[in-house]
PDB file of C-alpha atoms and ligand atoms in Angstrom:
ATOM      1  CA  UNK A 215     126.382  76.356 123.688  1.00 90.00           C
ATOM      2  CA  UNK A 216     122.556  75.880 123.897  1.00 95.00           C
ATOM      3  CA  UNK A 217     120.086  75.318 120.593  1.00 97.00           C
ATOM      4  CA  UNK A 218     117.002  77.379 120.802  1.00 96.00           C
ATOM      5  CA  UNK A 219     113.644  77.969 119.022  1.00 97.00           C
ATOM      6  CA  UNK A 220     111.902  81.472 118.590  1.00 96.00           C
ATOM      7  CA  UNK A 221     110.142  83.218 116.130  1.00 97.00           C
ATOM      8  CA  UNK A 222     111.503  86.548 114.540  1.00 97.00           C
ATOM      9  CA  UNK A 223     111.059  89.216 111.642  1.00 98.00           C
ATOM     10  CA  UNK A 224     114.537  89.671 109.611  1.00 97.00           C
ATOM     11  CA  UNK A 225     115.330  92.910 109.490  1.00 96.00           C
ATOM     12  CA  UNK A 226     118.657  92.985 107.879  1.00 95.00           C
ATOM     13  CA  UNK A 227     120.109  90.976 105.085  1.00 94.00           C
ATOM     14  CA  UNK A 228     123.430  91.158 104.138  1.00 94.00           C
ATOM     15  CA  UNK A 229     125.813  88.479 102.024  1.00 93.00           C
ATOM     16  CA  UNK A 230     128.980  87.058 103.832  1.00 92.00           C
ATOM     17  CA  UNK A 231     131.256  85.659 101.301  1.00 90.00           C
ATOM     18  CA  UNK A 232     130.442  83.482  98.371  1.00 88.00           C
ATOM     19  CA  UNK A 233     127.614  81.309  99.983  1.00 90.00           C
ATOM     20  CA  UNK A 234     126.451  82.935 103.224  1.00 94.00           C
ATOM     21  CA  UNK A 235     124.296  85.516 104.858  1.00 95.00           C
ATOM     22  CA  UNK A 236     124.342  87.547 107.694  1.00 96.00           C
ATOM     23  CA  UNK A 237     121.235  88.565 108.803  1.00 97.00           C
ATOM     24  CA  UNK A 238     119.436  90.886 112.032  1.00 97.00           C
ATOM     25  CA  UNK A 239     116.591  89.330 113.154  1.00 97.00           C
ATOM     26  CA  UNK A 240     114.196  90.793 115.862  1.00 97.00           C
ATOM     27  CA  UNK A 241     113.194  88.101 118.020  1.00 96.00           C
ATOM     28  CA  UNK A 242     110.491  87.465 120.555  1.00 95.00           C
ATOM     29  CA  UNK A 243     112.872  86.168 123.006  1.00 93.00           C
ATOM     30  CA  UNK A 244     116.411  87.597 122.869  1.00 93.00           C
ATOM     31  CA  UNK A 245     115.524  90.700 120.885  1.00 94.00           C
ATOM     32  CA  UNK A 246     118.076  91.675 118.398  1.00 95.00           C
ATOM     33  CA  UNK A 247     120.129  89.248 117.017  1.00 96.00           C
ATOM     34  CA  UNK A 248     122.541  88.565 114.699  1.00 96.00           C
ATOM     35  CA  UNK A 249     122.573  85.113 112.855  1.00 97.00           C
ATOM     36  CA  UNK A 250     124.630  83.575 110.227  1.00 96.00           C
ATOM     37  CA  UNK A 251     122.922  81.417 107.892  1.00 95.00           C
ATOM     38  CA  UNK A 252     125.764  79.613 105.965  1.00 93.00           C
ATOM     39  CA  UNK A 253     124.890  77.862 102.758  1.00 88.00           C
ATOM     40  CA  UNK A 254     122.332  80.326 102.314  1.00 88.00           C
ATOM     41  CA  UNK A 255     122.975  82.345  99.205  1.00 84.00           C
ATOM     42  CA  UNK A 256     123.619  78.416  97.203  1.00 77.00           C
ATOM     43  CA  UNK A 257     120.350  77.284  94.684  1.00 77.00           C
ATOM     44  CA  UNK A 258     120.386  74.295  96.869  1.00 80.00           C
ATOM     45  CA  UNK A 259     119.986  75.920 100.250  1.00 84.00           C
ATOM     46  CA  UNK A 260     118.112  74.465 102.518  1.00 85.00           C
ATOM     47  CA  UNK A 261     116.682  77.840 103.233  1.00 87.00           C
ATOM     48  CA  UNK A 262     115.047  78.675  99.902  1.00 84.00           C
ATOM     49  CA  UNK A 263     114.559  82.112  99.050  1.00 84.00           C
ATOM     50  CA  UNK A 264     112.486  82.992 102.654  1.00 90.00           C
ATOM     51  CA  UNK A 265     115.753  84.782 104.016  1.00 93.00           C
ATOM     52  CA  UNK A 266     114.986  88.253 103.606  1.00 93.00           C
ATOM     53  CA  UNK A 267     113.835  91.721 105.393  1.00 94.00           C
ATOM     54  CA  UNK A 268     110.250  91.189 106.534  1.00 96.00           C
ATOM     55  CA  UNK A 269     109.825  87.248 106.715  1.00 97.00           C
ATOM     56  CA  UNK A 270     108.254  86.110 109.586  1.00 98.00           C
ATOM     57  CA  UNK A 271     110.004  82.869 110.724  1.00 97.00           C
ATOM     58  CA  UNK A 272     109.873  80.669 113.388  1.00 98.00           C
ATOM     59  CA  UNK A 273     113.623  80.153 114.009  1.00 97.00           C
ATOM     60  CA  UNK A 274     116.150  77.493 115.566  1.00 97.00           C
ATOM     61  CA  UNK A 275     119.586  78.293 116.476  1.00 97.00           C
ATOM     62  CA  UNK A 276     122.993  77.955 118.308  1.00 97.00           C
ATOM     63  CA  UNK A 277     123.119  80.023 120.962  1.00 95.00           C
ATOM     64  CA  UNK A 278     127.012  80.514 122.897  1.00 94.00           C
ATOM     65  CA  UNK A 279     126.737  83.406 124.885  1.00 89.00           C
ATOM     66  CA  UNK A 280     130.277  84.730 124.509  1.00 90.00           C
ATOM     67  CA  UNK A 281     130.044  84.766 120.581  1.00 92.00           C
ATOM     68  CA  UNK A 282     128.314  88.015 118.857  1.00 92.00           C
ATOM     69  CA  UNK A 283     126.332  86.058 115.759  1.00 95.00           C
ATOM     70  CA  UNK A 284     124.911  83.446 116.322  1.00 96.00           C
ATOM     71  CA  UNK A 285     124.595  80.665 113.826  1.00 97.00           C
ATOM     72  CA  UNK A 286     120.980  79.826 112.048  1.00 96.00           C
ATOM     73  CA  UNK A 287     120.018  75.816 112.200  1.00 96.00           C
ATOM     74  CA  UNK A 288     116.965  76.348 111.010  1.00 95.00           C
ATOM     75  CA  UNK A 289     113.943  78.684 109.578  1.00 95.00           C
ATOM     76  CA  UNK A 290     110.477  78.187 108.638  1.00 95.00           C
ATOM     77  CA  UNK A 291     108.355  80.961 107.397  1.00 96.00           C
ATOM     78  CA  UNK A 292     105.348  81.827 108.944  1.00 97.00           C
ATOM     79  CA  UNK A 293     104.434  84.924 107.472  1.00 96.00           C
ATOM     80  CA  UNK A 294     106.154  86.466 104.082  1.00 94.00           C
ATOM     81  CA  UNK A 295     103.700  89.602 104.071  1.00 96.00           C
ATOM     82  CA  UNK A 296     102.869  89.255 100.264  1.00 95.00           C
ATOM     83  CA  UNK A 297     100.485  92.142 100.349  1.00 96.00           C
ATOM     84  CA  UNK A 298     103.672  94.432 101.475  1.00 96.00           C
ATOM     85  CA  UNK A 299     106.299  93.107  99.067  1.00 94.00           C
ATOM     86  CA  UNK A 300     104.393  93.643  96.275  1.00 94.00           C
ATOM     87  CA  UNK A 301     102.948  97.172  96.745  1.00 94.00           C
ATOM     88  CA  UNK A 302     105.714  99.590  96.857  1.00 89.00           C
ATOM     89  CA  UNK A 303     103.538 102.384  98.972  1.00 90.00           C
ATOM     90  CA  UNK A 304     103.658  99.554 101.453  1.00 93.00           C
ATOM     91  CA  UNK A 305     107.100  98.319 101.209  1.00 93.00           C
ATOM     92  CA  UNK A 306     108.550 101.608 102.221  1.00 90.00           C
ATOM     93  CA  UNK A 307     106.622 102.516 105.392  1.00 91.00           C
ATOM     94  CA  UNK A 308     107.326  98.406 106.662  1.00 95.00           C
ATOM     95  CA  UNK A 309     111.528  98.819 105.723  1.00 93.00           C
ATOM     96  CA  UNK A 310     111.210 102.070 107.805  1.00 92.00           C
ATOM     97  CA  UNK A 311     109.732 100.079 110.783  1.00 94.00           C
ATOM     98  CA  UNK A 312     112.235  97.577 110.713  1.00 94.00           C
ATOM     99  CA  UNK A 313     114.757 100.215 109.989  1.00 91.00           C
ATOM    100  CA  UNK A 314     113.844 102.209 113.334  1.00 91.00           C
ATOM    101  CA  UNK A 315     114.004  99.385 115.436  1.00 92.00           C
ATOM    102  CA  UNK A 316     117.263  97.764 113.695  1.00 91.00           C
ATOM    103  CA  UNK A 317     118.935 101.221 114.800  1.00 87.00           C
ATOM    104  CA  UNK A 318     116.927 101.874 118.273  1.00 86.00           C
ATOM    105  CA  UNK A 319     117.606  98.829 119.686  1.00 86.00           C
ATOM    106  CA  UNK A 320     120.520  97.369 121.272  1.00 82.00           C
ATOM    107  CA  UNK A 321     121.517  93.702 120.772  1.00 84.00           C
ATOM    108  CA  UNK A 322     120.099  90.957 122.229  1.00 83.00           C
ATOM    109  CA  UNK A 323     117.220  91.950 125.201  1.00 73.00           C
ATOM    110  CA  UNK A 324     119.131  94.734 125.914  1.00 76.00           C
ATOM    111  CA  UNK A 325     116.235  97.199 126.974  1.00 80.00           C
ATOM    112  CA  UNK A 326     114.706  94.395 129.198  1.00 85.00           C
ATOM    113  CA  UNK A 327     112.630  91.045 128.297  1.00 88.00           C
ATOM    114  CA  UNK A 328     109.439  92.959 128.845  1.00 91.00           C
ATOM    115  CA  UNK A 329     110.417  95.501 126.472  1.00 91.00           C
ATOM    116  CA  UNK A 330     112.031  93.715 123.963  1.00 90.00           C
ATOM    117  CA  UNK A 331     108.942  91.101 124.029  1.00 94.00           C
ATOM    118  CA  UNK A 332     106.423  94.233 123.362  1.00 95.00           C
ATOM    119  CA  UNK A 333     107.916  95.421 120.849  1.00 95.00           C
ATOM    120  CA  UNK A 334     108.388  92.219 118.952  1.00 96.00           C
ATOM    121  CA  UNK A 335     104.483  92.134 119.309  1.00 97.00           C
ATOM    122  CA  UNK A 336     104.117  95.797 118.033  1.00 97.00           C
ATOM    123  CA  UNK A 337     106.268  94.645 115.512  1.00 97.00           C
ATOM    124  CA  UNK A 338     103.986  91.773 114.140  1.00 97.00           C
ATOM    125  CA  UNK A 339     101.239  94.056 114.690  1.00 96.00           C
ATOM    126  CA  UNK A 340     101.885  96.902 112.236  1.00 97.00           C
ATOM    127  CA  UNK A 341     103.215  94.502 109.334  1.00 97.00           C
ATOM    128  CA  UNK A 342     100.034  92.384 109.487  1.00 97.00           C
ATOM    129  CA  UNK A 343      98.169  96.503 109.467  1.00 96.00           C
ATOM    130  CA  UNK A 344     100.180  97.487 106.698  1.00 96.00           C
ATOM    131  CA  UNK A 345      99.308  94.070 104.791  1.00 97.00           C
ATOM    132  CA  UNK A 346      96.072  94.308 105.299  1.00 95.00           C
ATOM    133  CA  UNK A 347      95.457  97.599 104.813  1.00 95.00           C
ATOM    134  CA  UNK A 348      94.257  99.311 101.490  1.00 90.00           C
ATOM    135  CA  UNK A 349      94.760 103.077 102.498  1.00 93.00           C
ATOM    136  CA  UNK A 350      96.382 105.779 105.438  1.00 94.00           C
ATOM    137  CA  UNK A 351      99.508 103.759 105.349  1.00 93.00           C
ATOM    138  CA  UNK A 352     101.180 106.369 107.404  1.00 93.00           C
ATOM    139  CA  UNK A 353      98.725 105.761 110.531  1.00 96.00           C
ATOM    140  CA  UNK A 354     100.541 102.518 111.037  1.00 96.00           C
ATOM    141  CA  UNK A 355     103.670 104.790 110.911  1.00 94.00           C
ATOM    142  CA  UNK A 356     102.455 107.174 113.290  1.00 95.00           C
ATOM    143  CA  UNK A 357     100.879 104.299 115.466  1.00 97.00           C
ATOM    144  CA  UNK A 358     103.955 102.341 115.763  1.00 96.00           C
ATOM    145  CA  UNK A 359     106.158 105.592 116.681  1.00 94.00           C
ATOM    146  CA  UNK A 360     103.687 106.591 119.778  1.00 95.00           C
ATOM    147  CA  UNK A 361     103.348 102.882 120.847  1.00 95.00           C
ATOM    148  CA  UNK A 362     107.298 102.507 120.865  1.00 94.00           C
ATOM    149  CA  UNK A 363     108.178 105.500 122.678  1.00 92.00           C
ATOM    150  CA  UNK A 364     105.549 104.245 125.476  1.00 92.00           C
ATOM    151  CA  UNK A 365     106.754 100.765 125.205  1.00 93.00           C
ATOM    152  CA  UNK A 366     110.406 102.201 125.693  1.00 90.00           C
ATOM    153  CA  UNK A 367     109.515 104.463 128.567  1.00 90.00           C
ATOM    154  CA  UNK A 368     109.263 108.002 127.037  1.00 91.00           C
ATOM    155  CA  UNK A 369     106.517 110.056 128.455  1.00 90.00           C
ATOM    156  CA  UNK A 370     104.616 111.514 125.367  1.00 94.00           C
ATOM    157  CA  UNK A 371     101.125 113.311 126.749  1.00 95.00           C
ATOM    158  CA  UNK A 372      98.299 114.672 124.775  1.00 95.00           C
ATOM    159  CA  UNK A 373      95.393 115.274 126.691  1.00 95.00           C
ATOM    160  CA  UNK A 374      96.847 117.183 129.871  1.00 96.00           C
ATOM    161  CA  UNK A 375      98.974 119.736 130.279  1.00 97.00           C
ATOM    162  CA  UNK A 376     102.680 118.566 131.132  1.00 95.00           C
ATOM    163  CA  UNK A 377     103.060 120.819 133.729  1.00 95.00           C
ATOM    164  CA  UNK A 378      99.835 121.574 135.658  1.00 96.00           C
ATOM    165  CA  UNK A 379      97.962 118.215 134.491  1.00 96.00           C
ATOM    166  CA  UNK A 380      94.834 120.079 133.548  1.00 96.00           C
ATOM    167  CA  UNK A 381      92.979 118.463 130.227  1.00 95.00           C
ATOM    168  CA  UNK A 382      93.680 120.824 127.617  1.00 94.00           C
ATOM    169  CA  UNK A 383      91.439 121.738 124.451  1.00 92.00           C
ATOM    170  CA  UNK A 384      92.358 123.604 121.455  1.00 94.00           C
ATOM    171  CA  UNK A 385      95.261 124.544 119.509  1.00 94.00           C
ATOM    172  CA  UNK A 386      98.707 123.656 121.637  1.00 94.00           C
ATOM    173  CA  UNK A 387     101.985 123.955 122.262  1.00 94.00           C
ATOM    174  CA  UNK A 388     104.434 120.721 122.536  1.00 94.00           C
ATOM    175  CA  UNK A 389     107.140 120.441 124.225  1.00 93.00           C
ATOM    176  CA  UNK A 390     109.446 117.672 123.159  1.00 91.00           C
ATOM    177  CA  UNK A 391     111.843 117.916 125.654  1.00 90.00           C
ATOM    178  CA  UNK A 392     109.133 117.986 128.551  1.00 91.00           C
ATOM    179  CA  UNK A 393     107.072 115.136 126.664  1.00 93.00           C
ATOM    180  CA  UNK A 394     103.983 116.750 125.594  1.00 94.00           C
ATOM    181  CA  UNK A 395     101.329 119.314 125.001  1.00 95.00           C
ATOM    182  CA  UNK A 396     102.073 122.352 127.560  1.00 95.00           C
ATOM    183  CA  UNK A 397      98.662 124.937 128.120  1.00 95.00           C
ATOM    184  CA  UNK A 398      99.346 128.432 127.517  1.00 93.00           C
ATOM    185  CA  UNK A 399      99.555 129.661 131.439  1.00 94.00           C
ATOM    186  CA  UNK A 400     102.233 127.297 131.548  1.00 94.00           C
ATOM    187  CA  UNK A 401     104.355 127.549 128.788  1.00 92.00           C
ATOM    188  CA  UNK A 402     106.455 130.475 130.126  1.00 89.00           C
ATOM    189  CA  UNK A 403     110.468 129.144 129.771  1.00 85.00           C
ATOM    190  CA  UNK A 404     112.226 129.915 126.195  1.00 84.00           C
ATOM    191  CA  UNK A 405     112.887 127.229 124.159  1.00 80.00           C
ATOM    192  CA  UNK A 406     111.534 125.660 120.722  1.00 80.00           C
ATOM    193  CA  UNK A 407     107.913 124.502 120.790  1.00 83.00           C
ATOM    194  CA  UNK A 408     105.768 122.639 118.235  1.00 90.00           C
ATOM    195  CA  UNK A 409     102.441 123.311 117.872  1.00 92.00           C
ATOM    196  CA  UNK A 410      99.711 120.669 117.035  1.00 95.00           C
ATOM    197  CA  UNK A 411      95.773 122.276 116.200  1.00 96.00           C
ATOM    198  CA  UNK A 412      93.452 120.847 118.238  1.00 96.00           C
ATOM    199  CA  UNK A 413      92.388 118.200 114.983  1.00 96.00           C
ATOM    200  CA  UNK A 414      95.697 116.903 115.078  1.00 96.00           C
ATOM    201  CA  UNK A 415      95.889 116.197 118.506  1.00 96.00           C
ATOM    202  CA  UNK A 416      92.405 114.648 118.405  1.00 96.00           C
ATOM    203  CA  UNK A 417      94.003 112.414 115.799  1.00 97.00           C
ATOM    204  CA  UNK A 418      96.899 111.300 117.623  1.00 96.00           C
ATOM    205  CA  UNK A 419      94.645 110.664 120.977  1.00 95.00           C
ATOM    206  CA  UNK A 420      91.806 108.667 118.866  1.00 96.00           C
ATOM    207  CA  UNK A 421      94.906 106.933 116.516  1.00 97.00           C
ATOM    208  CA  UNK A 422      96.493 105.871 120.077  1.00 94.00           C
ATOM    209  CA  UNK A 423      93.762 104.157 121.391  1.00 94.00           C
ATOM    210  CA  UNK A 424      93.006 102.105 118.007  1.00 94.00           C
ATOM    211  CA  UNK A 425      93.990  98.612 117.895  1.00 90.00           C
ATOM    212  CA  UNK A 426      96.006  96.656 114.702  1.00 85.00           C
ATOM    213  CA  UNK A 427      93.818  96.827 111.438  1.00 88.00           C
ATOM    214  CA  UNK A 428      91.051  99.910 112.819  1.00 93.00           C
ATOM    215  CA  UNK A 429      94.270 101.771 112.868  1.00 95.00           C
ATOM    216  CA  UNK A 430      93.654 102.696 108.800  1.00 95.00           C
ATOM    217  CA  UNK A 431      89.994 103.615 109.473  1.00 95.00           C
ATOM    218  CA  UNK A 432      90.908 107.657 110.335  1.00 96.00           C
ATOM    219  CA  UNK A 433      91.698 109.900 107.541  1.00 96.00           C
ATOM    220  CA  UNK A 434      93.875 112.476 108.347  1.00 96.00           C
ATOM    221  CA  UNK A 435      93.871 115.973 106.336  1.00 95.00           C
ATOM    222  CA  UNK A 436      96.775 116.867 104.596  1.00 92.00           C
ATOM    223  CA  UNK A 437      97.960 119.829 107.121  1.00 93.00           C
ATOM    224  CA  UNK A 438      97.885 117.074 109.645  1.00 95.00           C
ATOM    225  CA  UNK A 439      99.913 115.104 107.838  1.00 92.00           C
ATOM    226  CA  UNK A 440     102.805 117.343 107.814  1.00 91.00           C
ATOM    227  CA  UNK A 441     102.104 118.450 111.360  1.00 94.00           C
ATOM    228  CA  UNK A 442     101.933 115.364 112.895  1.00 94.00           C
ATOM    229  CA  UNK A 443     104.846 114.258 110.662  1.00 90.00           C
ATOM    230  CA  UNK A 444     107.066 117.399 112.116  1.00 90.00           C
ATOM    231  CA  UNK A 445     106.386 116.360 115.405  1.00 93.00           C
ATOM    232  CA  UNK A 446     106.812 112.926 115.705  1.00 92.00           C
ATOM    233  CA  UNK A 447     110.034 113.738 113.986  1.00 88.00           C
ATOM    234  CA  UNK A 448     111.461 116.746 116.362  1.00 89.00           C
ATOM    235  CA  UNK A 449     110.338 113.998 119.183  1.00 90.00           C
ATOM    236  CA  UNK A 450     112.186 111.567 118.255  1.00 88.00           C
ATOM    237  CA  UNK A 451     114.927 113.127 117.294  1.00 88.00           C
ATOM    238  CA  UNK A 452     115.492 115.003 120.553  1.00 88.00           C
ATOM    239  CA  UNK A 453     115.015 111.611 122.964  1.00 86.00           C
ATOM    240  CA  UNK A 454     117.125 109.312 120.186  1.00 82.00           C
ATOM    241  CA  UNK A 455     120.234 110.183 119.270  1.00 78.00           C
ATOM    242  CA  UNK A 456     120.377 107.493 116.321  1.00 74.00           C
ATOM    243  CA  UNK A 457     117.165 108.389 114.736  1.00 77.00           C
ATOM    244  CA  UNK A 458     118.660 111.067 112.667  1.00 74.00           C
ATOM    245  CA  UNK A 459     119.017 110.116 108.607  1.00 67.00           C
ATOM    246  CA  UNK A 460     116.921 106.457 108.523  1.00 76.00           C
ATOM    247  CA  UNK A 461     117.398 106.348 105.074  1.00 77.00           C
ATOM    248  CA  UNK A 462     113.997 104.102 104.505  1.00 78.00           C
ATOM    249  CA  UNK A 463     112.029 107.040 105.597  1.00 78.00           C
ATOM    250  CA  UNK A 464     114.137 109.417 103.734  1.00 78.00           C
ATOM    251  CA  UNK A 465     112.954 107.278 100.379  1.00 79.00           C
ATOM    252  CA  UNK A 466     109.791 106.740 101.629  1.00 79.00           C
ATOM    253  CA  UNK A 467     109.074 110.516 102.298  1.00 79.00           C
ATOM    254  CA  UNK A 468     110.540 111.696  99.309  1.00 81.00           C
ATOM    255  CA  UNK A 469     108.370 109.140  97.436  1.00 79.00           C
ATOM    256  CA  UNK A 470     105.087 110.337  99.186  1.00 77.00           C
ATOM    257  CA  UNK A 471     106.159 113.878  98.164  1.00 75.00           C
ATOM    258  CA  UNK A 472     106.094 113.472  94.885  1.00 75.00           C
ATOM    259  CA  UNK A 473     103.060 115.228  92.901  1.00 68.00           C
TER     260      UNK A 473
HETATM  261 ZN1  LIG B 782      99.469 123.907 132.400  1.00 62.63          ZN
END
């Protein structure tokens, strides 16, 4: 057994018995894990009140490789993202991040160190966005989904045609399962397409290339909303299996919905 510091975001907190919790923590340095913070739920825990989803804490911890939760020494909070806790149009796009990766990613570094250190960093990026940010909360959504499914190793191509490579312009067809926009000469084999207007794939190329907090800064219309919405969605559903039914975004679309 080895003790070791890191910093993670909890993603997952669930009571174990009468004093307890269990939580899932995405770390910067074994990815997912799952810890067991015992005396935790008590008034006089040493803990306080900073284990929950979203806090930001720089973590210590047992470590026995053969064991599948690991067991919490000690947390202190770095970051409780106030701004997202206490704005509900923020808490529900933030619980669906956490919520994707909770279900995408295997435990411990599973997809790699290099992967699993990324997107601990993408991670930290789009809560700070989201806490900072006053409006286009669903940019950071957006943002974090085509930064992911890069990080992860899915192709997902917007400027040049999938099959031919030539820089297309206009309205297009995607093709999910090929990993992008398709031009028309190409696009000859059966099979379901999306299409994105040429504004909404202007979007998604400019929101790409925009870093942490400029990531609010575009407005997008609401047609692109829903297209770029659909899309994202048939795109991940088709390359992950476990993405169907994230109840956080289920809430959180039904919420934005609402007249
Ligand atoms: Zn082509």
């Amino acid at each position: 057994m080895s003790l070791e510091k890191t910093e993670g975001v909890i993603l997952r907190s669930i009571p174990k018995g009468e004093t307890s919790k269990i939580l899932t923590v995405y770390t910067r340095d074994f990815g997912k894990l799952a810890l067991i913070a015992k005396g935790a739920k008590g008034p006089k825990s040493k803990f306080g009140g900073i284990l929950e989803p979203l806090s930001h804490l720089a973590i210590v911890f047992y470590m026995k490789d053969s064991r599948e939760v690991q067991l919490l020494s000690q947390g202190d909070l770095l970051n409780f993202f106030p701004g997202i806790r206490q704005d509900l149009e923020k808490t529900w796009p933030a619980l669906a991040v956490c919520d994707l990766l909770n279900r995408l990613m295997p435990p411990r570094s599973g997809v790699g160190k290099e992967k699993s250190r990324a997107s601990f960093g993408l991670l930290l990026d789009v809560l700070r966005g989201i806490d900072g940010a006053d409006r286009n909360l669903i940019n950071f959504w957006w943002w974090f989904l085509i930064k992911l499914i890069k990080i992860l190793g899915y192709r997902l191509e917007l400027i040049r045609c999938v099959r031919c490579r030539q820089a297309v312009e206009g309205t297009m067809a995607v093709r999910v399962e090929k990993g992008g926009v398709i031009c028309p000469r190409c696009d000859d084999e059966p099979g379901r397409r999306t299409v994105l207007t040429a504004g909404s794939l202007r979007f998604l190329v400019k929101l790409s290339g925009l870093l942490g907090p400029a990531v609010s800064t575009l407005n997008p219309s609401k047609g692109q909303v829903k297209e770029i919405d659909f899309f994202l969605d048939q795109f991940l559903k088709f390359h992950i299996e476990s993405f169907q039914g994230l109840k956080s975004i289920k809430f959180w679309r039904e919420m934005r919905d609402r007249p």
